[in-house]
């Protein structure tokens, strides 16, 4: 367990107060088989369970009675066979003591507790499940079919969890800094290895090793590709080629599952061509612009659009866009180059709490989601508060199929210079990403050391690696 007992009892008291009444179920994760039952994926606890109960063991459910304040940790003790094969582990009673929960019970007793609550007409609150075994557990407990569980998840519980987990405390920020330090090692290693003849897969494998040896694992499957224009381009056995760019988007989770998420785009030859540098410098300036806008009270929506306007202005200067900048951005013309949002919340999930629903995490009554292509992928948009952690990840991509589609359909033809854009179809894509903490009067990047990203710093780093 990462934090003191009081941290967990305080968080649960905050949750109880916000939800008001009913029985709150916080489902822990179960072991998940990979290719046969005993060969499991590395266990990853549910982040909300970790937030309120702090325990990493599989097969636990935490229950909070919002009316009476009673709290119970449900879980089965391991038996002698488990001890023979895996060694002994902390008992359920000890785990409950560690996080300040008064009562424990075997898993079989949970069905009775839920049935009792439902019989007396009380609300049983649960979060939208994302694993199929949890869906089956919830179906057994509540009778609600998995296909209806996301819709029937508790809105008061979702909103309470989002409100609490959105604001990171000093002790959480320290852990996020640890994740960023691992991210620094990962990305400087990737940059040092980035040379003609090395495979994408080799570099991604080195990143997995660093993340797993210094923390728990990567915070998501690393994106490591010469095809930076494929937003989630996973590594292949391709050899890195002279003259091209290598986009690496990867992060770490600490042992306690706080995340980092960084992207760097490295010239494989060690220096940018003039054409690459023109585009790269636009992305750098967009990345830095976000830092000058982000502070409490400002909507991330507005930071995103300030970046879109700067990008459009600069692409216009390069002859790739035309017309009035504000009109082009309102029409969504920039999304040909930037089809995703500027960033997302980050915490114990790399896309923090995304499983609870983007509309509740990134949006609110004031800031509503858009269905426009590009803006629809902005995962976070509402007003920033001190303690929020968001990623700043602008990018410019030349996606041949998207260019062909828009050109053929005349989409945003008033703002796009398709003849010029055509010449960039072999370019690939550039993204630069760091993690931003919103402070009392502004913001700062997480991580003590900056992974080089200004073009001169990147080239100096590549020259110095030998
Ligand atoms: N996993 C891609 C990103 O959000 O940065
Ligand atoms: Mn990323
Ligand atoms: Mn990201």
mmCIF file of N, CA and C in Angstrom, residues 67 72 93 102 117 122 128 142 152 203 209 219 280 293 325 330 348 358 360 375 449:
data_model
loop_
_atom_site.group_PDB
_atom_site.id
_atom_site.type_symbol
_atom_site.label_atom_id
_atom_site.label_comp_id
_atom_site.label_asym_id
_atom_site.label_seq_id
_atom_site.Cartn_x
_atom_site.Cartn_y
_atom_site.Cartn_z
ATOM 1 N N UNK A 67 -25.236 4.830 3.896
ATOM 2 C CA UNK A 67 -26.179 5.256 4.939
ATOM 3 C C UNK A 67 -25.588 5.058 6.332
ATOM 4 N N UNK A 72 -16.877 -2.916 4.295
ATOM 5 C CA UNK A 72 -16.486 -4.330 4.316
ATOM 6 C C UNK A 72 -15.559 -4.630 3.155
ATOM 7 N N UNK A 93 -7.966 -9.945 6.431
ATOM 8 C CA UNK A 93 -8.085 -9.140 7.659
ATOM 9 C C UNK A 93 -6.964 -8.102 7.765
ATOM 10 N N UNK A 102 -13.277 -1.832 8.728
ATOM 11 C CA UNK A 102 -13.574 -2.546 9.983
ATOM 12 C C UNK A 102 -13.895 -4.019 9.772
ATOM 13 N N UNK A 117 -29.839 -5.589 0.164
ATOM 14 C CA UNK A 117 -29.996 -4.159 -0.149
ATOM 15 C C UNK A 117 -31.055 -3.968 -1.238
ATOM 16 N N UNK A 122 -33.001 -0.418 -1.692
ATOM 17 C CA UNK A 122 -31.875 0.530 -1.632
ATOM 18 C C UNK A 122 -31.141 0.549 -2.976
ATOM 19 N N UNK A 128 -19.151 1.662 -14.256
ATOM 20 C CA UNK A 128 -19.221 0.924 -15.523
ATOM 21 C C UNK A 128 -18.068 -0.090 -15.598
ATOM 22 N N UNK A 142 -26.351 -8.619 -9.285
ATOM 23 C CA UNK A 142 -27.470 -7.673 -9.442
ATOM 24 C C UNK A 142 -28.557 -8.161 -10.400
ATOM 25 N N UNK A 152 -26.562 1.272 -16.774
ATOM 26 C CA UNK A 152 -27.175 1.267 -15.433
ATOM 27 C C UNK A 152 -26.169 1.555 -14.312
ATOM 28 N N UNK A 203 13.494 -1.345 -30.132
ATOM 29 C CA UNK A 203 13.427 -0.159 -29.256
ATOM 30 C C UNK A 203 12.248 -0.296 -28.291
ATOM 31 N N UNK A 209 11.368 -3.184 -20.989
ATOM 32 C CA UNK A 209 12.310 -3.648 -19.956
ATOM 33 C C UNK A 209 12.576 -2.576 -18.916
ATOM 34 N N UNK A 219 2.646 2.128 -19.265
ATOM 35 C CA UNK A 219 1.287 2.562 -18.923
ATOM 36 C C UNK A 219 0.301 2.273 -20.057
ATOM 37 N N UNK A 280 8.290 20.310 -37.630
ATOM 38 C CA UNK A 280 8.649 20.000 -36.231
ATOM 39 C C UNK A 280 8.567 21.265 -35.363
ATOM 40 N N UNK A 293 -0.843 29.135 -21.545
ATOM 41 C CA UNK A 293 -2.292 29.354 -21.375
ATOM 42 C C UNK A 293 -2.875 28.618 -20.158
ATOM 43 N N UNK A 325 -7.984 32.307 -40.506
ATOM 44 C CA UNK A 325 -7.574 31.282 -39.527
ATOM 45 C C UNK A 325 -8.740 30.885 -38.620
ATOM 46 N N UNK A 330 -12.846 27.017 -36.960
ATOM 47 C CA UNK A 330 -14.268 26.749 -36.666
ATOM 48 C C UNK A 330 -14.799 25.634 -37.556
ATOM 49 N N UNK A 348 -3.775 7.447 -12.234
ATOM 50 C CA UNK A 348 -3.516 6.010 -12.119
ATOM 51 C C UNK A 348 -3.886 5.276 -13.399
ATOM 52 N N UNK A 358 -15.910 9.455 -20.928
ATOM 53 C CA UNK A 358 -15.252 10.728 -21.262
ATOM 54 C C UNK A 358 -16.127 11.936 -20.934
ATOM 55 N N UNK A 360 -18.051 12.456 -18.519
ATOM 56 C CA UNK A 360 -18.049 12.813 -17.095
ATOM 57 C C UNK A 360 -16.668 13.255 -16.631
ATOM 58 N N UNK A 375 -12.297 17.432 -33.042
ATOM 59 C CA UNK A 375 -12.709 17.927 -31.716
ATOM 60 C C UNK A 375 -13.419 16.822 -30.932
ATOM 61 N N UNK A 449 13.726 16.227 -15.035
ATOM 62 C CA UNK A 449 14.575 16.406 -16.224
ATOM 63 C C UNK A 449 13.706 16.367 -17.473
#
